[in-house]
Coordinates of C-alpha atoms in Angstrom, one line a residue:
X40 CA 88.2 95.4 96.1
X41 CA 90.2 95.8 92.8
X42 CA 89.3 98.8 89.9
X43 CA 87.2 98.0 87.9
X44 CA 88.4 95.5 84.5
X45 CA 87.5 95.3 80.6
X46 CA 87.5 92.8 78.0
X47 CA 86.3 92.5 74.8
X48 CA 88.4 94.0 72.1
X49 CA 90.7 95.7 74.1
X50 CA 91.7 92.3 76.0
X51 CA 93.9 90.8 72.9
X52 CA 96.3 89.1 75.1
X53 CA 95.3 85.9 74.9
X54 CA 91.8 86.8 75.9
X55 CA 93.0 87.7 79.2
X56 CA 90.9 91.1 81.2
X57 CA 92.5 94.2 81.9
X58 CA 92.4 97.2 84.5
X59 CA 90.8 99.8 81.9
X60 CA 92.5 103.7 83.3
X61 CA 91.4 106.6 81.3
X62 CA 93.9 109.6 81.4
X63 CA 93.3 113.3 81.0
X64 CA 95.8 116.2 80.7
X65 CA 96.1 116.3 84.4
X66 CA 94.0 113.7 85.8
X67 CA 93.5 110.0 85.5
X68 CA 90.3 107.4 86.7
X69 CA 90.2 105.9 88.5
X70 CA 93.4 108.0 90.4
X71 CA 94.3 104.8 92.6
X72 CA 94.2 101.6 91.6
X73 CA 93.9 98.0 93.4
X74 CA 95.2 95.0 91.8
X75 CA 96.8 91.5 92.4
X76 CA 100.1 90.9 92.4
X77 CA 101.5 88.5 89.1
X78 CA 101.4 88.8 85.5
X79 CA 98.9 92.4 85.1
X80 CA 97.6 93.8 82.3
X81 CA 96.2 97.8 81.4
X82 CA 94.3 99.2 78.7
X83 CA 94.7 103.0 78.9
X84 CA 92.3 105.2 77.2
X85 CA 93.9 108.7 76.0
X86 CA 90.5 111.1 77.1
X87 CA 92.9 114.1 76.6
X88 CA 93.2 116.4 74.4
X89 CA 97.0 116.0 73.6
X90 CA 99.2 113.2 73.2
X91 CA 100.0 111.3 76.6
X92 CA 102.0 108.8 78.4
X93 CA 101.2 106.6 81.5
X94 CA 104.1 105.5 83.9
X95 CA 104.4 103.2 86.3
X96 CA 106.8 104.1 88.6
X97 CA 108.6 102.8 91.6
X98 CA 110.0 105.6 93.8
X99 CA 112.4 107.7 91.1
X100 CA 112.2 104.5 88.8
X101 CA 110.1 103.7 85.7
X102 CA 109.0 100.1 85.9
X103 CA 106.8 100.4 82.8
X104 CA 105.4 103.0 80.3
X105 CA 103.3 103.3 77.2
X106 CA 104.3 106.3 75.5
X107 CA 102.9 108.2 72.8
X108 CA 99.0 107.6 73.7
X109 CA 97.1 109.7 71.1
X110 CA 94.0 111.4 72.0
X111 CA 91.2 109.0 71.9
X112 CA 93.7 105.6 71.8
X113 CA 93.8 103.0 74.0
X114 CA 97.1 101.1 74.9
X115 CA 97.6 98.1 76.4
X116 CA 100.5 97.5 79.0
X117 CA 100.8 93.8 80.5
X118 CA 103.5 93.5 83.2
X119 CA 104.7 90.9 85.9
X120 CA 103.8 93.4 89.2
X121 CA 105.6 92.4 92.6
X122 CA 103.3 93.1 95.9
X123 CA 103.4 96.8 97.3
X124 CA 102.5 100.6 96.5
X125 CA 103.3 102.2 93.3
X126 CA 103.3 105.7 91.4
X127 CA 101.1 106.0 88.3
X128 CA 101.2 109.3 86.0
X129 CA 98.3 111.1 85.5
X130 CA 98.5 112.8 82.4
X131 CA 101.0 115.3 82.1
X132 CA 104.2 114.6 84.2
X133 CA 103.6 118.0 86.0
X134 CA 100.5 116.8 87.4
X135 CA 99.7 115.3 90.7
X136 CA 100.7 111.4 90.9
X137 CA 97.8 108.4 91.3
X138 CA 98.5 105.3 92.8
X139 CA 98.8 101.3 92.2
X140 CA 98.3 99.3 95.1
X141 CA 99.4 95.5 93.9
X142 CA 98.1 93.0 96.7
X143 CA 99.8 89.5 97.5
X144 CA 96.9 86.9 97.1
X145 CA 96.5 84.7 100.4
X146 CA 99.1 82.4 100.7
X147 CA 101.6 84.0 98.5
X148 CA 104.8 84.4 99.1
X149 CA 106.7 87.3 99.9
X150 CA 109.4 87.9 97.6
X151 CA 113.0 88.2 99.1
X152 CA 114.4 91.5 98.3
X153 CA 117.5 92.0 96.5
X154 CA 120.3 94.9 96.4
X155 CA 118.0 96.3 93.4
X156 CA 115.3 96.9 95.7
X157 CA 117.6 99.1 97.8
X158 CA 118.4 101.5 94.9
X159 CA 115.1 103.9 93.9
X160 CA 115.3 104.2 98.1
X161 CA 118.4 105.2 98.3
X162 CA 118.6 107.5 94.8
X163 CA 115.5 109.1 96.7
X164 CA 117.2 109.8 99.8
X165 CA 120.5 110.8 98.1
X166 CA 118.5 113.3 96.0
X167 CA 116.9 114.8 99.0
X168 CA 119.9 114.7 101.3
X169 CA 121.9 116.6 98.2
X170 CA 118.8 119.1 98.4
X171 CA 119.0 119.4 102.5
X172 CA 122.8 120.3 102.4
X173 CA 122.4 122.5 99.5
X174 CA 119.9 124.8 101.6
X175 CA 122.2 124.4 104.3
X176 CA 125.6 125.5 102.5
X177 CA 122.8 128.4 100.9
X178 CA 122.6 129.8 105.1
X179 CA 125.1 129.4 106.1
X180 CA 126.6 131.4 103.3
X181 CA 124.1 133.8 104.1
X182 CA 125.4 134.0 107.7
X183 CA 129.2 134.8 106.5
X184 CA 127.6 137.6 104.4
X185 CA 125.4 139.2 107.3
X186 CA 128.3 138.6 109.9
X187 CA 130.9 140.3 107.2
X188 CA 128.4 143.2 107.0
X189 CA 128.2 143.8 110.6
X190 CA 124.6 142.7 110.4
X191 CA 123.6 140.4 113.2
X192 CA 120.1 140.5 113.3
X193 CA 120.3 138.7 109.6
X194 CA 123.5 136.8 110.9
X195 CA 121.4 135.5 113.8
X196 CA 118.5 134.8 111.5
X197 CA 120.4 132.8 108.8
X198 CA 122.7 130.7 111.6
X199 CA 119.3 129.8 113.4
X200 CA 117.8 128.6 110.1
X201 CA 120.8 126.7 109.2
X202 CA 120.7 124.5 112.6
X203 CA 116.7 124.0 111.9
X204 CA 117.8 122.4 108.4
X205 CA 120.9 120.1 109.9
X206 CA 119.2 117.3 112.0
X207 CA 117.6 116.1 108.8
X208 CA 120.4 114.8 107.8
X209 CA 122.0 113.3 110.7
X210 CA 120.1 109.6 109.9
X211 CA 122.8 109.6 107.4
X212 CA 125.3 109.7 109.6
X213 CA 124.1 106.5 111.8
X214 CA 127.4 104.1 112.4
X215 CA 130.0 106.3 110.0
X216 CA 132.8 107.1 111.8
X217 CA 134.0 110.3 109.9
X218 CA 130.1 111.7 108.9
X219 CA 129.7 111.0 112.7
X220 CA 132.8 113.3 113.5
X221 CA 131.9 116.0 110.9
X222 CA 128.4 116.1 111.9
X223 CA 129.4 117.2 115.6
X224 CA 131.5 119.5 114.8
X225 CA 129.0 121.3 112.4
X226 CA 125.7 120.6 114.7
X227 CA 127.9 122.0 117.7
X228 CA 129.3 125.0 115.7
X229 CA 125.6 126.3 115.4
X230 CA 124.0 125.2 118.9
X231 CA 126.8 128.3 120.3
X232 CA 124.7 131.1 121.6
X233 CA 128.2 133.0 120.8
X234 CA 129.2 134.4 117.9
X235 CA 130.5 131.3 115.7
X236 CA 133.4 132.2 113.3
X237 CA 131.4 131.8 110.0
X238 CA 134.0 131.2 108.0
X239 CA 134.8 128.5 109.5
X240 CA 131.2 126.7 109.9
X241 CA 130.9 127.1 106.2
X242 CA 134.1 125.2 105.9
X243 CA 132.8 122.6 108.5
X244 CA 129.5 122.2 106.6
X245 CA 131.8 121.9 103.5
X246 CA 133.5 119.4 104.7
X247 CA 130.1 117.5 105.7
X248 CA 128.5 117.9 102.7
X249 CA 131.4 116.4 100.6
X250 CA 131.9 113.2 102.8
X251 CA 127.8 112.9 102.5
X252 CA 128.3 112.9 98.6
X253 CA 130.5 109.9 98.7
X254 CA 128.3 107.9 100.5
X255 CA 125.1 105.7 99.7
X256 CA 122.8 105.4 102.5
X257 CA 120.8 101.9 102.3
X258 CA 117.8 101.7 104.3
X259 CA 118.9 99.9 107.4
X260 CA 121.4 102.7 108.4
X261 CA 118.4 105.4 107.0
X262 CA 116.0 103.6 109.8
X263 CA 119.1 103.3 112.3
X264 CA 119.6 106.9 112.5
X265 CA 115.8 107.8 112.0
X266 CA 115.2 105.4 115.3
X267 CA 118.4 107.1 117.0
X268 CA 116.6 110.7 116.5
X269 CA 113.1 109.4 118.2
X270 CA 115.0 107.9 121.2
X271 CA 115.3 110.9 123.4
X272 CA 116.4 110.7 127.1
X273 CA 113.4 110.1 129.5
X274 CA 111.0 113.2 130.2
X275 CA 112.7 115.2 127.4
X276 CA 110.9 116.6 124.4
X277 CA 111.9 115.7 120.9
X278 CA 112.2 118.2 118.7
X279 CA 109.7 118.7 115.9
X280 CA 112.4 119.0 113.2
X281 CA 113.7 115.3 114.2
X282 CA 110.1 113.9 114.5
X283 CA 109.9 115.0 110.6
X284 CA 113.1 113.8 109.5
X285 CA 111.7 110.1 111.1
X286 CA 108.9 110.5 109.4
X287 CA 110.1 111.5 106.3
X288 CA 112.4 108.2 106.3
X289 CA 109.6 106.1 107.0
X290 CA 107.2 107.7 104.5
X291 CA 110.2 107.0 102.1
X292 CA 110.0 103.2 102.9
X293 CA 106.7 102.7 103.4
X294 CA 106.3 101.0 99.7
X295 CA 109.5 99.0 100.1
X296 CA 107.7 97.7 103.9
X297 CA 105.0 97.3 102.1
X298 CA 105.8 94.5 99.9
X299 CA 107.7 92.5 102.5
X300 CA 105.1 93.3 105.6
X301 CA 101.7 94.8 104.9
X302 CA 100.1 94.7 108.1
X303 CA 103.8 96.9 109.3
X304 CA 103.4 99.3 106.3
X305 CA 99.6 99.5 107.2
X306 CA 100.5 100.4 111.0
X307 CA 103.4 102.5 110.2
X308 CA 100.8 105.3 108.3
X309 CA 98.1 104.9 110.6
X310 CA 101.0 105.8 113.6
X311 CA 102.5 108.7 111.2
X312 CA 99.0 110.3 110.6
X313 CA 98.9 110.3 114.6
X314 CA 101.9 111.8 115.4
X315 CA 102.2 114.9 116.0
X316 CA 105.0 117.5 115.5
X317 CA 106.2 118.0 119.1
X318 CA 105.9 115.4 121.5
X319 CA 107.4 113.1 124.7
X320 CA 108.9 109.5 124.6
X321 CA 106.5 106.9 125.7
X322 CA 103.6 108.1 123.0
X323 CA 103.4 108.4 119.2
X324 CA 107.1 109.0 119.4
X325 CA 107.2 105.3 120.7
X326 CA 105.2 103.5 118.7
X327 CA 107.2 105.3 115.4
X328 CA 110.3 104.0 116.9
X329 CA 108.7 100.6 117.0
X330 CA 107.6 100.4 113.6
X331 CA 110.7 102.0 112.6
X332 CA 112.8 99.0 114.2
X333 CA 110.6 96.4 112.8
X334 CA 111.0 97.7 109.6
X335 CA 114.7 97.8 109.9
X336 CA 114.0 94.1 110.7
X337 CA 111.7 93.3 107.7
X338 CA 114.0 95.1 105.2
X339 CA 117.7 93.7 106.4
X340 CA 119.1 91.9 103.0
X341 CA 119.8 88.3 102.8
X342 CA 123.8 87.2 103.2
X343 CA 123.9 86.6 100.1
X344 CA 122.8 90.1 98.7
X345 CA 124.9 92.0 101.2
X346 CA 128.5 90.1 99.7
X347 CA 127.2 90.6 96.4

């Protein structure tokens, strides 16, 4: 079940084994890893040809590093590792990411999670919804252009690519007021088969975008408005570009689910590798929304963290 472990000379903390990685310029070996969850200890082998560093990371967050691994050296990281699904580097930062799987053993309690479990989540979603609106301010700024030009082929072209790129980020709207508000306005500005003033749907969008900035979306009001785009009116289809704004959500918290609920995480993939990019309530849009609300269950915060 778990990678493979050394001893020897390499195990020097207190004679304890290790999970031996080698790492290459752009590779590592094993590439995913299987371990238990506690007190875990490494011995990475530098098989490069430059000097390297190996990361474990947790969404956007470093939870441990060796640095400075010469070619041919072998570091040894030990680390108290909580249940769920990590990042490991493979080499060079550039390169493609491995993973750490860190089981509970039988029996083991799950640990409660905390306000700092919310944050690599939520500095992931903030960096992607900064990216979403950025491409979205980039067309509709196109749109003004083309429209100003008396083009309206490309003004057509850019206000159509604009409203593919808004329902991504209506999850964060889910139970704000004024994002709520803004949000209409925008999404309603560009779903007019007339000629929109772009002036002022640029203006709308800036608006949007500003109140979005302010705002940090935890995961309960991510998975509210993910489940709110999945729950479309009987016999209609959803759209493919809410379908992937779910997923995209759940993907996100699929390591956080994963420490707390397992067996939910576990179902959650196997009903996201299913699902396809178009399809009718009642299916694989269903059973999303499911897993989506029993996350939202699984990852609510305790009183105590939520008046902290």
């Amino acid at each position: 079940m778990y990678a493979a472990r050394t001893g020897g000379a390499a195990a020097t903390d207190a004679g304890a084994e290790a999970f031996a990685i080698a790492i290459a310029d752009k590779s590592c070996t094993p590439a995913t890893l299987t371990v238990p969850a506690g007190k875990t200890s490494f011995v990475v082998t530098n098989r490069g040809e430059r000097v390297l560093e190996w990361e474990i990371l947790k969404g956007v967050m470093v939870v441990e590093e060796r640095e400075n691994i010469a070619p041919g050296q072998s570091r040894r990281l030990t680390t108290q590792l909580e249940p769920g699904e990590y990042a490991i580097t493979c080499g060079l930062l550039s390169a493609p990411r491995g993973r750490l799987i860190v089981q509970a053993a039988a029996g083991q309690q799950r640990p409660a999670l905390t306000l700092m479990d919310m944050v690599a989540p939520a500095a992931e979603y903030r960096a992607f919804l900064s990216g979403r609106s950025a491409g979205l301010m980039a067309m509709l700024e196109a749109f003004e252009q083309a429209q100003a030009s008396g083009d309206m082929t490309a003004a057509a072209k850019a206000r159509s690519e604009a409203a593919v790129l808004l329902p991504a980020l209506r999850p964060a709207t889910a139970g704000d007021a004024e994002l709520e508000a803004l949000f209409g306005k925008l999404q309603a500005a560009l779903a007019s088969e007339a000629a929109a003033n772009p002036t002022e749907t640029r203006q709308a969008a800036e608006a949007f975008r500003a109140a979005l900035g302010q705002r940090t979306v935890l995961p309960d009001r991510m998975l509210t408005g993910a489940i709110a785009l999945l729950s479309s009116q009987e016999g209609e289809t959803s759209w493919a570009e809410d379908i992937a704004a779910a997923s995209g959500i759940a993907r996100l918290l699929l390591p956080l689910a994963a420490r707390v609920d397992p067996d939910l995480a576990a179902r959650t993939q196997e009903h996201l590798v299913a699902l396809p990019t178009e399809a009718k309530p009642g299916g694989a849009t269903r059973k999303l929304a499911e897993d989506l609300a029993a996350m939202r269950k699984a990852l609510v915060l305790p009183e105590t963290e939520r008046k902290s």
